[in-house]
């Protein structure tokens, strides 16, 4: 049976001993062979230049590995996808509720509504450090706490008697969501290898445009229903909040906390999962948890690198548009003659987001295959920026063309974010750096919505020209930042290649190509461009 040979650095204590018999190898799904320089070349050197001990070559049965991936896809990815879809419903349905008469019923004006949008992002920024809780606390427990908290806050909005109580609900909603969604890509990085991670992040993040599609259709159905039992906006909060509470219970019992303890895996599959994990973490193939698993030295070094700082600025730029589009698109469409009333505007939001959902998955899949995530982000940002330029400059009577421009904007914004997050994870060299990198990315990036949610005041109707221009500028800025970061990674890869040619004789596999390192310090490690 053909096997995919991968390198596991450090000692793997709990894996089965090396086997030679083909039948035993088939049963275990892996085999271990001693690492010898005569056969495989010099051992890898770590970042500090010291030789790593107990280097072994792990051979993994690709059939078993594929089975492991599929089981993680069907459990972990599906559960976090559903949770994020509900999170985005609960976060962005404030725009649909406003169009359904919330402001009129509670007696507040547009300025108060703007604050309902802005208040969400203040705790979302303050509690971004919660991303590291995925490393400190068992993930199934942490997920349950956060999802149950925002589900309760979202549901209670349906009973809000005034604007002040809505502000309180939005605060706790944001605080809990800050502890969940920003850290999920980091959690996925423990279950998937570098070339597998992008697609799974894309599937997870594609829940945002899909949720917005569902939110528009649901709001359209509710606002079109004659004589509802509650005011439409209250019914909307209630219907979308209760499923989140149910999902919190499901997460506690079914979300895997580690690839090496996932209950859906057989003993053979657990051995393969452990071998895969050893490529990412030096803790003998165990998912590192607890305060002691965090290295202060690595935290400080993470802040000094461009692969932490530039993606954070990119995320800021994208979030200016990302935060404003879902909550203001119904109002934008209702200002077009194509959608003369609020109910029709709700329904017209669905098609652009459905397209965005599909592009999220397709673009992350292609970026994984080509390892060209920077070019993908550049192209998507330019498409989104072009959409905003058309919305800002086209005359109002060209309604159909302006509506097409909405497709360009939505199809550029959401997929760009779906690629920025895995790009950050791909190019951080350790699990601590990945966690800190994601936390910094979100702390800086989530400041963008503080600007984005103030770009489309009622006074700028019908064209909202100022908001469109600002969003276009930030999309083009993001394209420029992505180009600069890609150039930076290309230079670092060139230096790595020169260093390896000078110091290391690479082991050549059966197919005559270099094996890719999964972690910094491994021979063959390259930054994803």
Coordinates of C-alpha atoms in Angstrom, one line a residue, residues 363-364 366-368 370 372-381 415-416 419 529:
X363 CA -11.5 30.9 -3.2
X364 CA -10.2 29.2 0.0
X366 CA -8.2 27.2 -4.7
X367 CA -5.8 29.1 -2.4
X368 CA -5.1 25.9 -0.5
X370 CA -2.1 26.7 -5.2
X372 CA -1.3 31.6 -3.4
X373 CA -3.5 33.1 -0.8
X374 CA -2.0 36.6 -1.2
X375 CA -2.9 36.8 -4.9
X376 CA -6.4 35.5 -4.0
X377 CA -6.9 38.3 -1.5
X378 CA -5.6 40.9 -3.9
X379 CA -8.0 39.9 -6.7
X380 CA -11.0 39.7 -4.3
X381 CA -10.2 43.1 -2.8
X415 CA -14.2 36.0 0.8
X416 CA -11.3 38.3 1.4
X419 CA -8.6 34.1 3.2
X529 CA 2.4 33.3 -0.5

